[in-house]
GROMACS .gro file of C-alpha atoms in nm:
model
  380
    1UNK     CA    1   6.356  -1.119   4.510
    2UNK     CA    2   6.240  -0.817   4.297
    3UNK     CA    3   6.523  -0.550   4.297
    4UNK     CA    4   6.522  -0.154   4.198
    5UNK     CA    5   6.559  -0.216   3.851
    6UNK     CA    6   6.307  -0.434   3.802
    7UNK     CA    7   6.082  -0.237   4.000
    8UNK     CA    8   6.149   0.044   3.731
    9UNK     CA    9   6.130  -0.198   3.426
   10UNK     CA   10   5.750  -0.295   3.521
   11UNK     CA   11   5.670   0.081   3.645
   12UNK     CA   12   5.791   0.206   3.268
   13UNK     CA   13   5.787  -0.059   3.017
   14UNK     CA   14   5.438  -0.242   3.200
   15UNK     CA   15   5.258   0.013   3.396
   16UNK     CA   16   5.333   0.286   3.187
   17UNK     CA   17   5.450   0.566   3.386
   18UNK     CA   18   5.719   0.783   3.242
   19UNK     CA   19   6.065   0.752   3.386
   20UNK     CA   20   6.059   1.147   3.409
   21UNK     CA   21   5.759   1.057   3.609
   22UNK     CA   22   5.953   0.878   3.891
   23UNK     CA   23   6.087   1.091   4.175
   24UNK     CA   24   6.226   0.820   4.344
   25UNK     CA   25   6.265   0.420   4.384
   26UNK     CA   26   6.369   0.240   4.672
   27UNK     CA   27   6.282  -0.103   4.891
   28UNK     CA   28   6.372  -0.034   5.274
   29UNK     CA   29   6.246  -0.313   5.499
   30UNK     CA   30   6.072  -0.464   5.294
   31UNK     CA   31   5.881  -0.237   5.122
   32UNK     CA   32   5.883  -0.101   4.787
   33UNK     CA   33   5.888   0.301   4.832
   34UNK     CA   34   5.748   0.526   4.494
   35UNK     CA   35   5.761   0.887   4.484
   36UNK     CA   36   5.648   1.043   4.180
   37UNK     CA   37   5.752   1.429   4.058
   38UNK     CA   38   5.379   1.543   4.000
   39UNK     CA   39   5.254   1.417   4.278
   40UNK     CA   40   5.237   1.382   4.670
   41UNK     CA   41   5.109   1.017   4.698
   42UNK     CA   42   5.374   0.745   4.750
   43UNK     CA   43   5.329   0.403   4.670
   44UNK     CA   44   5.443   0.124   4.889
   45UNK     CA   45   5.348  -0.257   4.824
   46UNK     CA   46   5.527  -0.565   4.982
   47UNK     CA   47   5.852  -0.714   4.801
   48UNK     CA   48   5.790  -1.021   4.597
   49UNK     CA   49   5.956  -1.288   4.414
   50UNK     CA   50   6.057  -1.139   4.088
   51UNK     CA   51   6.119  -1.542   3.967
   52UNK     CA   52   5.827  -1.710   4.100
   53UNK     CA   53   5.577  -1.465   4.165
   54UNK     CA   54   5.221  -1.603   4.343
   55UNK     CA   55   4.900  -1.484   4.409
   56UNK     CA   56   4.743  -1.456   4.711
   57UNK     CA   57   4.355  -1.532   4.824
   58UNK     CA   58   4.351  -1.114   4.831
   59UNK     CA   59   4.501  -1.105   4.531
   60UNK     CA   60   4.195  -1.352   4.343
   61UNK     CA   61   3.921  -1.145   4.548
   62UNK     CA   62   4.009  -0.814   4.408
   63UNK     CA   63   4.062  -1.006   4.051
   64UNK     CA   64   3.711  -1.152   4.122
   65UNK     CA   65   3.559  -0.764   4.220
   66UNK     CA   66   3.666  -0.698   3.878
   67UNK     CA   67   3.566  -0.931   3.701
   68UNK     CA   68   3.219  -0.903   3.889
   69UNK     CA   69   3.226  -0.534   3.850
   70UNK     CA   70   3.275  -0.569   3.471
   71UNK     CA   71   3.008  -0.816   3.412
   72UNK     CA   72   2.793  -0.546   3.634
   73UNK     CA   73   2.828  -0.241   3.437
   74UNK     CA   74   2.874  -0.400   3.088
   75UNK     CA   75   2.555  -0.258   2.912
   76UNK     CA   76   2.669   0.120   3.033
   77UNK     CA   77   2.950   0.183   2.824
   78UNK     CA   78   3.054   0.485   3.006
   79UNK     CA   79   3.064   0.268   3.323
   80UNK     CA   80   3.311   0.058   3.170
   81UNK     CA   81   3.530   0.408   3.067
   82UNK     CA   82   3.528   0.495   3.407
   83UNK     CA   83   3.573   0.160   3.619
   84UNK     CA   84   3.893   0.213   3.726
   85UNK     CA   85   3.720   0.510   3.923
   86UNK     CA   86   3.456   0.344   4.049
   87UNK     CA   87   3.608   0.003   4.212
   88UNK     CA   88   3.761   0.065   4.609
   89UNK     CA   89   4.141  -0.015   4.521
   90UNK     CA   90   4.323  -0.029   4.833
   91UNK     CA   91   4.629  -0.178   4.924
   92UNK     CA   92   4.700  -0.316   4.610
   93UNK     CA   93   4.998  -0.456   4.480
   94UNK     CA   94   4.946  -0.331   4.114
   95UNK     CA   95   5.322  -0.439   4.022
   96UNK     CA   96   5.312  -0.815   4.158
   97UNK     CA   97   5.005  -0.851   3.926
   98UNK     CA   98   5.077  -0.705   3.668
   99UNK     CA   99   5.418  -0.897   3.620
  100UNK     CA  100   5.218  -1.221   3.705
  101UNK     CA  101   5.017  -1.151   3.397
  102UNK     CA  102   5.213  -1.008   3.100
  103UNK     CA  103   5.515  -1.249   3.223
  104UNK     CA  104   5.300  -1.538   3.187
  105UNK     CA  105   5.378  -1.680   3.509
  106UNK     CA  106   4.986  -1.843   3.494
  107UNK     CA  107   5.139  -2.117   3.240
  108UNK     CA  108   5.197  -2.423   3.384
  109UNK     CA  109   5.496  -2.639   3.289
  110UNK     CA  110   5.530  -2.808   3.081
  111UNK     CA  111   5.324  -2.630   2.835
  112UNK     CA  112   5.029  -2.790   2.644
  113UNK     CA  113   5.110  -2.710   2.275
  114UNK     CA  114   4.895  -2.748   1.935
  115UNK     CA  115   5.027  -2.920   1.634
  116UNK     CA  116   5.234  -2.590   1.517
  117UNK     CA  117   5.387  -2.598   1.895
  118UNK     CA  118   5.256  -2.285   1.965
  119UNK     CA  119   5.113  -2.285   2.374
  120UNK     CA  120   4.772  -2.280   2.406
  121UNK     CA  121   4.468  -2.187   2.637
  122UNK     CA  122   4.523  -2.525   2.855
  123UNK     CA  123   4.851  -2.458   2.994
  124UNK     CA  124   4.697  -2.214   3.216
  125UNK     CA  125   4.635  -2.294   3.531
  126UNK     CA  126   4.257  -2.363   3.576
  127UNK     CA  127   4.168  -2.094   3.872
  128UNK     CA  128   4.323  -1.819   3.679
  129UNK     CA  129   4.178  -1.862   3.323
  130UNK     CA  130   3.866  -1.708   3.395
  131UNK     CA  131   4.090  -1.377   3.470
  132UNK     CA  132   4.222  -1.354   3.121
  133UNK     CA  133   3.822  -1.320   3.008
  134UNK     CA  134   3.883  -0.931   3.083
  135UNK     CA  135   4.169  -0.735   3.050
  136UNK     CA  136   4.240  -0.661   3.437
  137UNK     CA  137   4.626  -0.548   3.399
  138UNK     CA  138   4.434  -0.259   3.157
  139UNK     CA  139   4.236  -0.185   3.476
  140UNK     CA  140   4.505  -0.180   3.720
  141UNK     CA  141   4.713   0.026   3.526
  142UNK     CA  142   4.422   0.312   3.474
  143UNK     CA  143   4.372   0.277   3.827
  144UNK     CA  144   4.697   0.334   3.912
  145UNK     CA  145   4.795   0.629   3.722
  146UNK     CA  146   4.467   0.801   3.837
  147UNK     CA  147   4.527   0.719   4.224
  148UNK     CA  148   4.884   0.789   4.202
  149UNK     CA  149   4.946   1.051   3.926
  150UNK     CA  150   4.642   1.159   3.908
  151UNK     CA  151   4.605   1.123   3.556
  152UNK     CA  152   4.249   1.021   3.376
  153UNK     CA  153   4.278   0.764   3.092
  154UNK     CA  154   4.248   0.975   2.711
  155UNK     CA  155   4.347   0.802   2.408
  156UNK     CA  156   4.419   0.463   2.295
  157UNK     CA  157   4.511   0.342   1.969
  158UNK     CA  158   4.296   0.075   1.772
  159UNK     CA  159   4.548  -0.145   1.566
  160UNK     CA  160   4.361  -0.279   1.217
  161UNK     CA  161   4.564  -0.527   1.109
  162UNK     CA  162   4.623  -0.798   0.799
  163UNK     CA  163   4.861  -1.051   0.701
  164UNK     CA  164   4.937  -1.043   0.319
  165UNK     CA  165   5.016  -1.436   0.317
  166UNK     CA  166   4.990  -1.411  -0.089
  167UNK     CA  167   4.952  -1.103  -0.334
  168UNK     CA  168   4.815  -1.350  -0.592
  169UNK     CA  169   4.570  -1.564  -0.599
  170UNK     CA  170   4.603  -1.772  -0.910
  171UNK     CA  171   4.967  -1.841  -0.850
  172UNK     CA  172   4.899  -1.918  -0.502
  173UNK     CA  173   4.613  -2.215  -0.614
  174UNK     CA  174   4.809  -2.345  -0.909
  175UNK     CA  175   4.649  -2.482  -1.209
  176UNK     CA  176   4.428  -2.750  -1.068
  177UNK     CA  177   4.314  -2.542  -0.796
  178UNK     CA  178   4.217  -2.246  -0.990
  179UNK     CA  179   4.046  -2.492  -1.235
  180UNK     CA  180   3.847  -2.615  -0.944
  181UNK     CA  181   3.704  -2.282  -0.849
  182UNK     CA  182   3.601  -2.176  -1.200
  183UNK     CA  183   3.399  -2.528  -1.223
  184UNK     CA  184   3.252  -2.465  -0.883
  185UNK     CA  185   3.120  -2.090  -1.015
  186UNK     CA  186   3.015  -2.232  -1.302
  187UNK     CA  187   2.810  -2.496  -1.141
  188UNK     CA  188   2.655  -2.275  -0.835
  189UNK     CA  189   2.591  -2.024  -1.136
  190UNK     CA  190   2.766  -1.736  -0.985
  191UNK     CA  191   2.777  -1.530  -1.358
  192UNK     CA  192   2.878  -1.208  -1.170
  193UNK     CA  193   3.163  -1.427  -0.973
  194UNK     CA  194   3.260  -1.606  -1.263
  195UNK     CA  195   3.365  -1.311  -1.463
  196UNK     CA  196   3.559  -1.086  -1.207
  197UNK     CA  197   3.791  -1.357  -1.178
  198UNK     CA  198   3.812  -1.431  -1.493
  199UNK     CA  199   3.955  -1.084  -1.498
  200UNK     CA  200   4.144  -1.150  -1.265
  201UNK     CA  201   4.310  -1.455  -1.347
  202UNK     CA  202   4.462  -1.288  -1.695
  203UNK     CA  203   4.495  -0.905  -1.521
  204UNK     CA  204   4.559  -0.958  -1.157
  205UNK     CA  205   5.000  -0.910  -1.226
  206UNK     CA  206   4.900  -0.601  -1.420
  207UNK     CA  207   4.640  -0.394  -1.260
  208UNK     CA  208   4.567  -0.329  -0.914
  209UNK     CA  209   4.208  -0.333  -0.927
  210UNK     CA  210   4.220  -0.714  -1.079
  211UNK     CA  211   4.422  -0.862  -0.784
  212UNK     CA  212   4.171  -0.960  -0.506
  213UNK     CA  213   4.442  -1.000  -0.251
  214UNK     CA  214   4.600  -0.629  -0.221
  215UNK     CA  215   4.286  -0.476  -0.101
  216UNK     CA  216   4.193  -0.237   0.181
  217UNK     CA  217   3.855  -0.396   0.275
  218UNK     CA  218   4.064  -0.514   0.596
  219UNK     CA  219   4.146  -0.124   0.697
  220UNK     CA  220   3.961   0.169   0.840
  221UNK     CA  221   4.056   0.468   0.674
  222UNK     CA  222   3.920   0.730   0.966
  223UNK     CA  223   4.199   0.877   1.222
  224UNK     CA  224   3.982   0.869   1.491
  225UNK     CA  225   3.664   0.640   1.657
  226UNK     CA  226   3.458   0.854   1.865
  227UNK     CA  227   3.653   1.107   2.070
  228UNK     CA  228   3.850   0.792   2.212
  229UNK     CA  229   4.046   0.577   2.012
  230UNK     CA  230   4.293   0.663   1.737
  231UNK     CA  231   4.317   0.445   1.445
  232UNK     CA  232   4.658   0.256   1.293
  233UNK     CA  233   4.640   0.045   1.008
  234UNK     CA  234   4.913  -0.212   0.965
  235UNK     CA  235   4.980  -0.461   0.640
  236UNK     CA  236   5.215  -0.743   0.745
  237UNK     CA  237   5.394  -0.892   0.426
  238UNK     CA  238   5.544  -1.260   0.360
  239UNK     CA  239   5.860  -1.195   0.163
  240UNK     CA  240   6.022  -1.524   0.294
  241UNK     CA  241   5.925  -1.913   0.202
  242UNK     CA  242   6.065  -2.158   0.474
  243UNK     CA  243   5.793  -2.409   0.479
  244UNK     CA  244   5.705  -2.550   0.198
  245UNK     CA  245   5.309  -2.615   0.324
  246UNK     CA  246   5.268  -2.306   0.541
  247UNK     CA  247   5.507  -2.051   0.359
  248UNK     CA  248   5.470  -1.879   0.022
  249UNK     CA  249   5.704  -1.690  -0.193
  250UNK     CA  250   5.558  -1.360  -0.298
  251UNK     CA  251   5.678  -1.145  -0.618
  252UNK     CA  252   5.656  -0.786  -0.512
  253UNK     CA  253   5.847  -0.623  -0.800
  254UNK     CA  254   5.461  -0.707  -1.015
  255UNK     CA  255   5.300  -0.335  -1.069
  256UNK     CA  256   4.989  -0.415  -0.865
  257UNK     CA  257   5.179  -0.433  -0.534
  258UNK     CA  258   5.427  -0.084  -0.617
  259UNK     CA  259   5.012   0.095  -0.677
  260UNK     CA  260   4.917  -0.052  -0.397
  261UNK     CA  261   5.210   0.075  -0.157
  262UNK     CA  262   5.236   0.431  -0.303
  263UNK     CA  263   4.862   0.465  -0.301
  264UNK     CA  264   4.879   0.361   0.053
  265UNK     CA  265   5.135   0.580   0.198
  266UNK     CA  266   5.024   0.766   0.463
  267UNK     CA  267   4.712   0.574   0.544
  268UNK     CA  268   4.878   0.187   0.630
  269UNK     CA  269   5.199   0.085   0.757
  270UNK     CA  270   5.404  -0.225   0.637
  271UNK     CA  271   5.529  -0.469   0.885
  272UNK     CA  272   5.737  -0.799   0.812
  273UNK     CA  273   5.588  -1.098   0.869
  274UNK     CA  274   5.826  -1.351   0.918
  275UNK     CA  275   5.821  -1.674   0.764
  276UNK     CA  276   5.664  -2.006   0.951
  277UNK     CA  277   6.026  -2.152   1.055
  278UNK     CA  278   6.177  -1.758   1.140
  279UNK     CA  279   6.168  -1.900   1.518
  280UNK     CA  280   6.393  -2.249   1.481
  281UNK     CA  281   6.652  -2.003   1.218
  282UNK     CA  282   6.654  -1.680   1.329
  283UNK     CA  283   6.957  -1.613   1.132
  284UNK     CA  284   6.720  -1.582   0.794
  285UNK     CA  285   6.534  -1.274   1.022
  286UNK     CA  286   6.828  -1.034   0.836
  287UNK     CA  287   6.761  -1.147   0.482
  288UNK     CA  288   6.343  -1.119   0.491
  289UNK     CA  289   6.459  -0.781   0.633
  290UNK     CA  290   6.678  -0.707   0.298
  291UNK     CA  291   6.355  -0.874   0.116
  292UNK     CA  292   6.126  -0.641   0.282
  293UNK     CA  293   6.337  -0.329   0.238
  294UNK     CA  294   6.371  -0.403  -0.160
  295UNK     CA  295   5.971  -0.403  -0.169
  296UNK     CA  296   5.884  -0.130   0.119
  297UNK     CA  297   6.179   0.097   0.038
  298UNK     CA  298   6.226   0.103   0.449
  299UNK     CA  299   6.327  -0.085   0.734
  300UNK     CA  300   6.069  -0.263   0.890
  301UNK     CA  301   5.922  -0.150   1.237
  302UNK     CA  302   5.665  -0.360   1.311
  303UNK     CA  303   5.627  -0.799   1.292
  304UNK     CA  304   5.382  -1.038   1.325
  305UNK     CA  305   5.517  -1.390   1.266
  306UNK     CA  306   5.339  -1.610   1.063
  307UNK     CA  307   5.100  -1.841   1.198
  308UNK     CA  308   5.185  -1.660   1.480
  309UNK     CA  309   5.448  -1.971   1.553
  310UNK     CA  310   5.622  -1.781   1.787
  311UNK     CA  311   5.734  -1.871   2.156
  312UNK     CA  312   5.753  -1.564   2.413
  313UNK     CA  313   6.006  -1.401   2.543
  314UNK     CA  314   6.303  -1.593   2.378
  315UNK     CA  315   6.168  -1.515   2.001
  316UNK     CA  316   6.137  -1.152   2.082
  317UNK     CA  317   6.534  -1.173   2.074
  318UNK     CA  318   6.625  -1.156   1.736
  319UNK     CA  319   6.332  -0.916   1.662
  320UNK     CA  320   6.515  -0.666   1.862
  321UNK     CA  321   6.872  -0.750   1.754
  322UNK     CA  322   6.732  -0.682   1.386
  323UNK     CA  323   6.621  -0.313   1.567
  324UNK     CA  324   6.225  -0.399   1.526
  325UNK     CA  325   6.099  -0.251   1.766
  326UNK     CA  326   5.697  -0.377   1.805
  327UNK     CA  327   5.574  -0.718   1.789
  328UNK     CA  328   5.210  -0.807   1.718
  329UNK     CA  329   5.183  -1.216   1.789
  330UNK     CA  330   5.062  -1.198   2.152
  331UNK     CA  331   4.711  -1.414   2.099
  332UNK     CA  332   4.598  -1.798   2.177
  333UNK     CA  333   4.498  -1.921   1.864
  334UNK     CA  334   4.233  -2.160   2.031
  335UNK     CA  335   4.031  -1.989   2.263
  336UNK     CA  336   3.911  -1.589   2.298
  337UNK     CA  337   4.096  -1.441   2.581
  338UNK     CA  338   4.294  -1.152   2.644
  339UNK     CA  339   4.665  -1.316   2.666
  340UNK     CA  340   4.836  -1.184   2.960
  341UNK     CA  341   4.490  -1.015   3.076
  342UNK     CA  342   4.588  -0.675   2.879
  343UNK     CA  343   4.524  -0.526   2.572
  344UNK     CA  344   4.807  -0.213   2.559
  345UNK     CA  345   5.158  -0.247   2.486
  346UNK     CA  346   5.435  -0.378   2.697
  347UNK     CA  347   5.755  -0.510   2.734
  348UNK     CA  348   5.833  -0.867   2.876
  349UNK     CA  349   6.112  -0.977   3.089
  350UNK     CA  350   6.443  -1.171   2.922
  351UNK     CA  351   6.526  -1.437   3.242
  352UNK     CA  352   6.774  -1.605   3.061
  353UNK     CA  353   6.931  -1.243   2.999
  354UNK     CA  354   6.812  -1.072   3.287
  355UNK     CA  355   6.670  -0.756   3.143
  356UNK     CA  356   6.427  -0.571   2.931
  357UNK     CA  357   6.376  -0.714   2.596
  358UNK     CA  358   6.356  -0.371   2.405
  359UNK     CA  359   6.027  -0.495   2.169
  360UNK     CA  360   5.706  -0.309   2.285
  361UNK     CA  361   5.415  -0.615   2.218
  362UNK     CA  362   5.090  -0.513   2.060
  363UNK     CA  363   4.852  -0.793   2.224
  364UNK     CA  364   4.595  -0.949   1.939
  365UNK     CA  365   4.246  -0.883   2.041
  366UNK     CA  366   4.056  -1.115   1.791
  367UNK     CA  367   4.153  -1.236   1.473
  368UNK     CA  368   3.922  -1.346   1.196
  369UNK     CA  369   4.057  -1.707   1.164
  370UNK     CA  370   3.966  -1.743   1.571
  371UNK     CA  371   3.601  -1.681   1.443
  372UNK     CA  372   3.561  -1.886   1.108
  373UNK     CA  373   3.797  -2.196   1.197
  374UNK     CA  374   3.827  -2.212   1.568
  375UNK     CA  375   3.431  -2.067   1.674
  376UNK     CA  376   3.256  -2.195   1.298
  377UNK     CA  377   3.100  -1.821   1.286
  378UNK     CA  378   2.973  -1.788   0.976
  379UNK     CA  379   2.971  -1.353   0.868
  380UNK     CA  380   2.968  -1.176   0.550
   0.00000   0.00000   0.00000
């Protein structure tokens, strides 16, 4: 069964609250007991099975008000803002929920995998997928802190993100590939085309504005959206090849790239982004690191692994023995949902360690590959 500190661990690292938030924590027949310093509410919800958490039918109605309740109000965009307001929460048990969600305890077993053995959409179970269409667990947890602590929700962060898989094209293509794409310009007659990268293909090691890959078109260089959401921009760099289809080994001592970083500072963040077969030898995690550190002049923070060919929680272990401390994989690759039903950071559950695994995970919200391979969306 669920015990104090795990009660804490999905309180803090899940829900959010601040530990100098929490008056007190106890279970006492039963019943989970929360008493919080700013506040004279408690919260008390039913024990539950830390392992094997289930939902029950009033768990899927209130999932269902929700969802029915964001479907309702989704042309009034300051009905959405304020939903957690507006829905009758009572008697909720905002911590079973939540840990059913961002533990991923709505994949069945065995998992369905694609071809790079990451899980996919289909090994959740079929009544709950339509519940990762909307991120409830972001609901719950506004709701919670403004029943509870009394707190309205104010900023969130927008995460613009891009995966430097190559700084160069023409070495990346090869000869015959970069022989290919000048005949195709020439035949479509795309003069204009044609000559940038012919620029490119003799200038793009020596001047930044001649190499097409270390650009900023990918960024949004504003620190705010509205009155709302702050903005973070985040480059994640390959500096490891361990596959040699999927992996590429970038040159980051060429002049371009050292521009492109110092022109950058302040306004984008580097992250590693570790190479396709980082998850079967984690051991190589400390030598992209060095990699990284050579190019970036700092350790890295922030990951994303490539492909995203990650498996959660067990691959979040290495991350945080090599001190990175935010992880930004968290996505099905073949279907739009909100993995785990929440868009915020939070921290997942080691079972095989029994604890907190100390990486905060940045959920992906859409990717541009989910659009032009997976959904054949055609956008300039």
């Amino acid at each position: 069964m669920v015990s104090v500190d795990k009660i804490v661990y999905l309180i803090t690292d899940v829900l959010g609250v601040p530990a100098q938030s929490i008056k007190s924590c106890i279970i006492e027949n039963e019943t989970i007991v929360l008493s919080f310093t700013n506040s004279e509410k408690v919260y008390r919800e039913n024990v539950f099975d830390f392992v094997s958490p289930l939902l029950t039918n009033e768990d899927y109605d209130l999932l269902a008000t929700i969802g029915f309740e964001i479907v309702k109000q989704n042309k009034k965009d300051s009905g959405l803002k304020n939903l957690y307001k507006t829905i009758p929460f009572h008697n909720v048990p905002f911590l079973k929920i939540a840990h059913y969600f961002v533990n991923e305890h709505y994949l069945c077993t065995p998992q369905k995998l694609d071809d790079h053995k990451r899980v996919t959409s289909e090994s959740v179970y079929s009544d709950i997928i339509q519940f990762l269409n909307y991120p409830m667990v972001d609901i719950l947890i506004d709701c919670f802190h403004y029943q509870y602590l009394g707190i309205e929700k104010s900023f969130a962060s927008v995460y613009f993100t891009s995966d430097f898989d190559y700084i160069n094209l023409w070495k990346y293509l090869g000869f015959f590939k970069t022989i290919w794409r000048f005949t195709r310009n020439i035949v479509s007659l795309k003069r204009l085309l044609l000559i940038e990268e012919f620029w490119s293909l003799w200038f793009s090691q020596k001047f930044l504005r001649r190499n097409f890959m270390l650009t900023n078109k990918m960024f949004l260089f504003q620190e705010k959206i509205g009155e709302t959401f702050l903005v973070k921009n985040i480059a994640f760099l390959l500096v490891h090849k361990s596959h040699k289809k999927y992996d590429y080994k970038n040159d980051f001592t060429i002049l371009p790239f050292k521009e492109y970083l110092f022109t950058n500072l302040g306004h984008v963040s580097f992250g590693l982004h570790p190479s396709y077969n980082t998850r079967y030898k984690p051991e190589t995690l400390e030598t992209q690191i060095e990699t990284f550190e050579q190019a970036v002049m700092e350790r890295p923070r922030f990951s994303r692994f490539h492909f995203l060919n990650c498996s959660y929680p067990q691959d979040l272990l290495p991350l945080e023995k090599s001190r990175i401390t935010q992880d930004f994989s968290f996505y099905f690759c073949d279907k739009l949902l909100f993995r785990g039903s929440i868009t915020r950071p939070f921290k997942q559950w080691s079972y095989s360690e029994n604890r907190v695994i100390q990486v905060a995970i940045v959920p992906l919200t859409i990717m541009e590959v989910t659009l032009s391979k997976t959904f054949k969306s055609k956008y300039n």
